[in-house]
mmCIF file of C-alpha atoms and ligand atoms in Angstrom:
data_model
loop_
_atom_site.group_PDB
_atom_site.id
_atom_site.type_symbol
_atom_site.label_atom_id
_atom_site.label_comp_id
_atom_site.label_asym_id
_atom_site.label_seq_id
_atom_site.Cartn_x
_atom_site.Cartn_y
_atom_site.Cartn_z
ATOM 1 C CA UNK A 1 59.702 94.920 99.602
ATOM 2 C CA UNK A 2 55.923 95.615 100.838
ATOM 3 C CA UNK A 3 53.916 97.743 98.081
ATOM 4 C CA UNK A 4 52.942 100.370 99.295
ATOM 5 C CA UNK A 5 49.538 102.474 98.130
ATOM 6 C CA UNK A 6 49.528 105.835 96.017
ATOM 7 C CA UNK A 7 50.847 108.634 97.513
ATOM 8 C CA UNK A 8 50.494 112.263 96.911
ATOM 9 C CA UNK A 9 52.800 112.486 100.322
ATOM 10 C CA UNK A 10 55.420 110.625 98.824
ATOM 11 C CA UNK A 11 55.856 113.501 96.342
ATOM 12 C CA UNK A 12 55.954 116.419 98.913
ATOM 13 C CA UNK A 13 58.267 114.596 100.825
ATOM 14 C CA UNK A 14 60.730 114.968 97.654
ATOM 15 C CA UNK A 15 63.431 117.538 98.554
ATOM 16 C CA UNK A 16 63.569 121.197 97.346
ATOM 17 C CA UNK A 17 67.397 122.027 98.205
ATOM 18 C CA UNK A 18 68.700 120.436 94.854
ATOM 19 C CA UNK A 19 67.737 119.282 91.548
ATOM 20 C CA UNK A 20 66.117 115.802 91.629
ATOM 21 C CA UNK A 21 67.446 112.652 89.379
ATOM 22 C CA UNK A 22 63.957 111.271 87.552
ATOM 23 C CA UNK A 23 64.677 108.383 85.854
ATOM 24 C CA UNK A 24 63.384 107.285 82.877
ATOM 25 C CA UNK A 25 62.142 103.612 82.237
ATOM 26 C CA UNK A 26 62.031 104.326 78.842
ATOM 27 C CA UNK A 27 65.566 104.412 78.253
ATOM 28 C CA UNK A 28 66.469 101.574 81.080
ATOM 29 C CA UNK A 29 67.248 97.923 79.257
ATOM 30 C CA UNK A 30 63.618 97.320 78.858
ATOM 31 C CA UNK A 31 64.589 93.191 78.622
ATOM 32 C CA UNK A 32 65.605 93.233 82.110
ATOM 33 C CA UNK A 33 63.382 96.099 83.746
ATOM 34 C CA UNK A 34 63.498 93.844 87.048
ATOM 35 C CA UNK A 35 67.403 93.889 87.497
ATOM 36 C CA UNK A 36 67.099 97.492 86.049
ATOM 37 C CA UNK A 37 65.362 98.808 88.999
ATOM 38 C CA UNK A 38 67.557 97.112 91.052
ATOM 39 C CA UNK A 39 70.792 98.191 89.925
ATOM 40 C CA UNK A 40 69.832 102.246 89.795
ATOM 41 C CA UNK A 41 66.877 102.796 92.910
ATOM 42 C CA UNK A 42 69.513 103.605 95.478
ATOM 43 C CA UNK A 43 70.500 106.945 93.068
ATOM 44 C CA UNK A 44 66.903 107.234 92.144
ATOM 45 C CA UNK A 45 64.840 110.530 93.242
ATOM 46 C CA UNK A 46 61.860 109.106 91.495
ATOM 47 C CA UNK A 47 60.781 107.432 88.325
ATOM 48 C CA UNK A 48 59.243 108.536 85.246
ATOM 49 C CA UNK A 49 57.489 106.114 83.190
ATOM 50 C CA UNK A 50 56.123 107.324 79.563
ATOM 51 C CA UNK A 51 53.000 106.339 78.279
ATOM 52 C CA UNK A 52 52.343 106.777 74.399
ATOM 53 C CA UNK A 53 49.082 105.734 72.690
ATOM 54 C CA UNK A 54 50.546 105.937 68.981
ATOM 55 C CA UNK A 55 48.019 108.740 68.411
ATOM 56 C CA UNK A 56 48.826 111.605 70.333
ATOM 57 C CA UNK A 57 52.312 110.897 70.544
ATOM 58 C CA UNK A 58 53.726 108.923 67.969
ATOM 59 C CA UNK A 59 55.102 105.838 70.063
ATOM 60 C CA UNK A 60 53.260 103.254 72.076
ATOM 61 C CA UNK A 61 55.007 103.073 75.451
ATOM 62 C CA UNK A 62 53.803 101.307 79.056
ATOM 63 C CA UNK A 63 51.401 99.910 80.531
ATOM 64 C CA UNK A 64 49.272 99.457 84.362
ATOM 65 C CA UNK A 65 50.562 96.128 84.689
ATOM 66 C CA UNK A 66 53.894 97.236 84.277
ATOM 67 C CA UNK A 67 53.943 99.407 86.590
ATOM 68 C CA UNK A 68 51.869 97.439 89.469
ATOM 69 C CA UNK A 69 55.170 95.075 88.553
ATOM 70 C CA UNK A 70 57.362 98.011 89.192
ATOM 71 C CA UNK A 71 55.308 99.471 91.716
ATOM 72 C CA UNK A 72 56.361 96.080 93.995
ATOM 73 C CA UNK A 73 60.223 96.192 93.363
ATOM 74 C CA UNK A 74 60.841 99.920 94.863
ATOM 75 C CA UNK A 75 59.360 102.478 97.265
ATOM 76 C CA UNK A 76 60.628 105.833 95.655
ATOM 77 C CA UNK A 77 58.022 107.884 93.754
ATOM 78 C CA UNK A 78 56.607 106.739 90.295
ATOM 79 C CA UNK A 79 55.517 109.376 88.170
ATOM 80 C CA UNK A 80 53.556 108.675 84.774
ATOM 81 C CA UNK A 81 53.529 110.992 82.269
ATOM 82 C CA UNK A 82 49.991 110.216 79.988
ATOM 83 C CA UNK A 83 50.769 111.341 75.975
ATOM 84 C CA UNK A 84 47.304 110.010 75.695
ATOM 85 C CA UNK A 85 44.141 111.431 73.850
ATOM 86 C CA UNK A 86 41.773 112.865 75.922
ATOM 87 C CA UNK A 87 39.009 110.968 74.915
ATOM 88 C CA UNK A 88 41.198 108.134 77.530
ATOM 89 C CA UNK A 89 42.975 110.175 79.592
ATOM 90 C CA UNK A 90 40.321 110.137 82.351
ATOM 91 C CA UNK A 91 40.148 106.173 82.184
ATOM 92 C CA UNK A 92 44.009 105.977 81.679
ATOM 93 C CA UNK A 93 44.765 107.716 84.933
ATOM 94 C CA UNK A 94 42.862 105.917 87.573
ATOM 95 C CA UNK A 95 44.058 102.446 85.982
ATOM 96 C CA UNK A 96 47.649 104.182 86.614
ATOM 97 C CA UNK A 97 46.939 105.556 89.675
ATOM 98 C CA UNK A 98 45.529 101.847 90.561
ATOM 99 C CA UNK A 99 48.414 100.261 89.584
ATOM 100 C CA UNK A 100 50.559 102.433 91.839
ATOM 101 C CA UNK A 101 51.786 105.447 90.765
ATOM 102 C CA UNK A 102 52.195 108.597 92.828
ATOM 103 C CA UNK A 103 52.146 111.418 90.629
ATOM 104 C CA UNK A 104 49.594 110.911 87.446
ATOM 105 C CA UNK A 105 50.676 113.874 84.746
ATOM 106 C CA UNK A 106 48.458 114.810 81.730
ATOM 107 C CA UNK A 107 48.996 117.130 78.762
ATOM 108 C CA UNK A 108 47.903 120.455 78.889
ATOM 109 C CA UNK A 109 46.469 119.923 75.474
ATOM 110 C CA UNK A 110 43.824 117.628 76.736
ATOM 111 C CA UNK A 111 42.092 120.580 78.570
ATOM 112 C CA UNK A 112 39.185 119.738 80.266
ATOM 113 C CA UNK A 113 39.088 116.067 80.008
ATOM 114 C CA UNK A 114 43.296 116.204 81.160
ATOM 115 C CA UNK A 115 41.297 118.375 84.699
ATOM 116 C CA UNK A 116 38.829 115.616 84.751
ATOM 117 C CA UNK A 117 41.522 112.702 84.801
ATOM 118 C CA UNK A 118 43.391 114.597 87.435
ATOM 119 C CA UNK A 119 40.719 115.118 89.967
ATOM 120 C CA UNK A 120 40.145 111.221 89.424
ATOM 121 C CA UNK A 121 43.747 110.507 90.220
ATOM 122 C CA UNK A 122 44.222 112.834 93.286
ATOM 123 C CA UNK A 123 40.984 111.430 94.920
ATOM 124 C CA UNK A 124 42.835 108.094 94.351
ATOM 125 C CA UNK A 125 45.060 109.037 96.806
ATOM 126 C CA UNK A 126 47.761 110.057 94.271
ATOM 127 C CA UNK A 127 49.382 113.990 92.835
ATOM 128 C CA UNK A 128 48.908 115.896 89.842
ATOM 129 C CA UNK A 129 51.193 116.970 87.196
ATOM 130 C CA UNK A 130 50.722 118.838 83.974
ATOM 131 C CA UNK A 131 52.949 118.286 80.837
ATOM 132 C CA UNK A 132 53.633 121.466 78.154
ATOM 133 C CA UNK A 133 54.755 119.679 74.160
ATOM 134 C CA UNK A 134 57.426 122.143 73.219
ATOM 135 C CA UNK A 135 55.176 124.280 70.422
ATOM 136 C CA UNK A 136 52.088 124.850 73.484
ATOM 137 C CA UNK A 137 51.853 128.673 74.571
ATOM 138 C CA UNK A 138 53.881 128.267 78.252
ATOM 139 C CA UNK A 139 50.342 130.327 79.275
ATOM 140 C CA UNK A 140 48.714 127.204 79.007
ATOM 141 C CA UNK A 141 49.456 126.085 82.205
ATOM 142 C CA UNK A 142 47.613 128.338 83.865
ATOM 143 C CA UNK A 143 44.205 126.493 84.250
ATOM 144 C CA UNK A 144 46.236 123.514 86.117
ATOM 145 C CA UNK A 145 48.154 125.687 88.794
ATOM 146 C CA UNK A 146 45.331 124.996 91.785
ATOM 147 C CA UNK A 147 45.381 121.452 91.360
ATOM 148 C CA UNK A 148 49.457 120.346 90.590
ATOM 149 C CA UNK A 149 52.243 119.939 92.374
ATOM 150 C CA UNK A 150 54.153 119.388 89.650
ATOM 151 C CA UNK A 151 55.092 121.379 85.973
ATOM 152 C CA UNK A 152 57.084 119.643 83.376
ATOM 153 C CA UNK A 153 58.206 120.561 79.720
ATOM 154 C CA UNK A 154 59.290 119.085 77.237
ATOM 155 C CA UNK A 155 62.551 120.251 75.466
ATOM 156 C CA UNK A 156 62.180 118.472 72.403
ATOM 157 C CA UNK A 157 59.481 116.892 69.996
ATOM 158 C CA UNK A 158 56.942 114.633 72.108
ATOM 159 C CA UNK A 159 57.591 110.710 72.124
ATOM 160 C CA UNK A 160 61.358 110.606 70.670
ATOM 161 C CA UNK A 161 63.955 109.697 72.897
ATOM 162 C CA UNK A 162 67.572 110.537 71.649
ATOM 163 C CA UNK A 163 66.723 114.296 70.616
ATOM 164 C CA UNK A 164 68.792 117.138 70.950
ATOM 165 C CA UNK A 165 67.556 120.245 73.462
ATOM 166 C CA UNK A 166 65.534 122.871 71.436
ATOM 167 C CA UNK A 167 67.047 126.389 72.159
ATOM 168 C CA UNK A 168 63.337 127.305 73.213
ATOM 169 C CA UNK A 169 63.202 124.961 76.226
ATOM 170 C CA UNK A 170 65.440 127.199 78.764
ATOM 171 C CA UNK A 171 63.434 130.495 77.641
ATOM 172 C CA UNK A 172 60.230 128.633 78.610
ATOM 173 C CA UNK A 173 61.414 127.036 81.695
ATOM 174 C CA UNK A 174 61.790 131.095 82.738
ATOM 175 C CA UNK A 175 58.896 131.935 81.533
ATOM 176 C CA UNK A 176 57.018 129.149 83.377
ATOM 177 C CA UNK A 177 58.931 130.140 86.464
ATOM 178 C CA UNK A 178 57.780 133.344 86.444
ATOM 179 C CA UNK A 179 54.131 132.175 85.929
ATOM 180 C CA UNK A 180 54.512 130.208 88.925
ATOM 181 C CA UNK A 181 55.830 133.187 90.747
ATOM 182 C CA UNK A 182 52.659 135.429 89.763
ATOM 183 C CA UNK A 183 50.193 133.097 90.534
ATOM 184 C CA UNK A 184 51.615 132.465 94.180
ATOM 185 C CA UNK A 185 52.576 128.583 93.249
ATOM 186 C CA UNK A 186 56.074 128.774 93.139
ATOM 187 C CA UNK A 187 56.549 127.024 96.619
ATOM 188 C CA UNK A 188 53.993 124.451 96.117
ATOM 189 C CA UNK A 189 54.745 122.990 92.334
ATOM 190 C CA UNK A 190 58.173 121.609 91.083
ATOM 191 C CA UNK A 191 59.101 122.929 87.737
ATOM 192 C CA UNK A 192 60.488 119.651 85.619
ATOM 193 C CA UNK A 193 62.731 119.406 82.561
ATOM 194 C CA UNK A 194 61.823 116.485 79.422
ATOM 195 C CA UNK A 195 64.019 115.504 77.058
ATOM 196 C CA UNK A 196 67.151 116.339 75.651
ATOM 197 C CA UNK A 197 68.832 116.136 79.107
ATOM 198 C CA UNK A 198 72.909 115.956 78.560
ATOM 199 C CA UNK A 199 75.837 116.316 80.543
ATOM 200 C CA UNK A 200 75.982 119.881 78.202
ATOM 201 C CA UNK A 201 72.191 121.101 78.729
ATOM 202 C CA UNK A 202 71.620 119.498 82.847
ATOM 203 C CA UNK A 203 73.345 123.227 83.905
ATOM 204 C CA UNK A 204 71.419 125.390 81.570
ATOM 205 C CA UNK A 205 68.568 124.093 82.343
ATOM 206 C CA UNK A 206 69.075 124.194 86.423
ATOM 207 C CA UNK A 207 69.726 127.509 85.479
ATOM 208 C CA UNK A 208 66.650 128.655 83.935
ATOM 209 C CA UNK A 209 64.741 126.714 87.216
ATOM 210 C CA UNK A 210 64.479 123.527 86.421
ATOM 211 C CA UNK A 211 63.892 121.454 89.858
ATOM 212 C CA UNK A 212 64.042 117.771 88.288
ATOM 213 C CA UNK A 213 65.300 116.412 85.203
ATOM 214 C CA UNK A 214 64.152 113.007 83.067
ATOM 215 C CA UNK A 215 67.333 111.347 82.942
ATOM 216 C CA UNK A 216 67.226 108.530 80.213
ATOM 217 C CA UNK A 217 70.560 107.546 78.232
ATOM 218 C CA UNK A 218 72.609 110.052 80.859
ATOM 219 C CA UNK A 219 71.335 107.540 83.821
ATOM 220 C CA UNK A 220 71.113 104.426 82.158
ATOM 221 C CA UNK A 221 73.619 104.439 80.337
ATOM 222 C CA UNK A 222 76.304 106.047 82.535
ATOM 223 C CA UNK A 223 79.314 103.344 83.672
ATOM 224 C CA UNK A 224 79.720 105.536 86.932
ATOM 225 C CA UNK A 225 76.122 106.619 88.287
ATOM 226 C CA UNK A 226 77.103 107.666 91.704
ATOM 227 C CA UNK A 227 79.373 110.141 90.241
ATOM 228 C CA UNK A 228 76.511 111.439 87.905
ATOM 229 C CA UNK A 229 74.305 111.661 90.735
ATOM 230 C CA UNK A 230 76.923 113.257 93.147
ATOM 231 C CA UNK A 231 77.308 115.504 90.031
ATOM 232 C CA UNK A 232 73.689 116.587 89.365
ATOM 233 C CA UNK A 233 73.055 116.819 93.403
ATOM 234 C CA UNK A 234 75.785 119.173 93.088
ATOM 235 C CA UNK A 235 74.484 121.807 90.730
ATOM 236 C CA UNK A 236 73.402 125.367 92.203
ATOM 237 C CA UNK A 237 70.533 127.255 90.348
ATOM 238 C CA UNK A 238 72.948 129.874 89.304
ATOM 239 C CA UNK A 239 75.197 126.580 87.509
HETATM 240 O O1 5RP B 301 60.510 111.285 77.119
HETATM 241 C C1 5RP B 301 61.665 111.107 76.980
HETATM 242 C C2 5RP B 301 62.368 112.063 76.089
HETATM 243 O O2 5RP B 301 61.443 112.993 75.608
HETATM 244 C C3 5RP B 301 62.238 110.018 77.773
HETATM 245 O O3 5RP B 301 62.008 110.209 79.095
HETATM 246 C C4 5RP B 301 63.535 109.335 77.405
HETATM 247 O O4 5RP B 301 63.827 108.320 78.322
HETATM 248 C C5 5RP B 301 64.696 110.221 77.208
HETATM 249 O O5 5RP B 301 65.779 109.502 76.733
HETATM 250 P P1 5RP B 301 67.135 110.213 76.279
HETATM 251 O O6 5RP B 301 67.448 111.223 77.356
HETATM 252 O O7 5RP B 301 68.150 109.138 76.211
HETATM 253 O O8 5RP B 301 66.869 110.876 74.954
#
């Protein structure tokens, strides 16, 4: 495997026909992240790798040299999600975007510093994503629209894995749909699901427009993955 640079291409060269599997690193056997990789890339649509500073979310999670590590065992789109302060986020996403990812996302909440840090990482070669916690005003998102290509929120409490969907998250998935629709953006950004994805919620939440979801446990920890994928590939919008 050669690694291969950034690339904001890489992203809008994901396809828009179904909903896309995102793995999570988070929730792979993080012991044996190598053979990890490995075992799940041909299902993979692209990964998601979390990064916590302990302060704005309450875990500490990955690293740039992890993924430079990861960036040289796969060529499918990395996408790291900064719960960072935004006194770092600027610094955080070029080191990220350095190390190889594709798509750099920031918080919302870190407002103009989380801009800043994404005009850094798209003239790094890389694409832009914006992250919603649960309790943030959908509206929010609006300052981001002219420079993403991607919209995620979360569905549960930031930096937890093993949470169950809040009832809120498929109301605001519609309501950032239709945000997208007003402001002319719906073609050109993804709309992603966070957290609490289940073999229960996956359906609701293609429903309500979600476009990708960050499969941890569900992937990981599935004995049959090509039937989960075949599964989630499966699912219309009106699921
Ligand atoms: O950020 C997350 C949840 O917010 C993670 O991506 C995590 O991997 C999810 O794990 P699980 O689906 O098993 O709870």
């Amino acid at each position: 495997m050669t690694t291969r640079r950034p690339s904001a291409a890489a992203v809008a060269a994901l396809p828009r026909d179904r909903l896309l599997a995102e793995f999570s690193l988070w929730s792979a056997d993080l012991a044996n992240l190598e053979s990890e990789v490995k075992r799940v890339d041909a299902h993979v649509d692209l990964y998601h790798v979390d990064v916590a500073d302990g302060r704005f979310a309450p875990s500490f999670l990955f690293f740039p040299d992890q993924v430079a590590r990861i960036r040289k065992l796969t060529d499918k789109a990395i996408h790291v999600h900064l719960m960072v302060e935004a006194d770092i986020v600027e610094a955080q996403a070029e080191q990220f975007v350095e190390a190889g990812a594709d798509l750099v996302s920031v918080h919302a909440e870190n407002g103009e510093a989380g801009l800043r840090a994404l005009a850094r990482a798209t003239a790094a070669g890389a694409a832009a994503g914006v992250v919603l916690r649960l309790e943030t005003p959908v509206e929010a998102v609006r300052s981001f629209l002219d420079m993403v290509s991607f919209v995620t929120l979360l569905g549960t409490a930031i930096g937890v894995k093993g949470q169950g969907l809040s009832d809120e998250a498929c109301p605001r998935l519609q309501a950032a749909r239709r945000i997208l629709k007003e402001a002319g953006r719906e073609d050109a950004i993804r709309l992603a699901a966070d957290g609490g994805i289940r073999h229960e919620t996956v359906p609701r939440l293609r429903a309500s427009g979600a476009e990708t979801v960050v499969m941890g446990s569900l992937a990981f920890a599935d004995s049959d993955l090509s039937a989960r994928i075949g599964w989630l590939r499966g699912l219309a919008v009106d699921a």
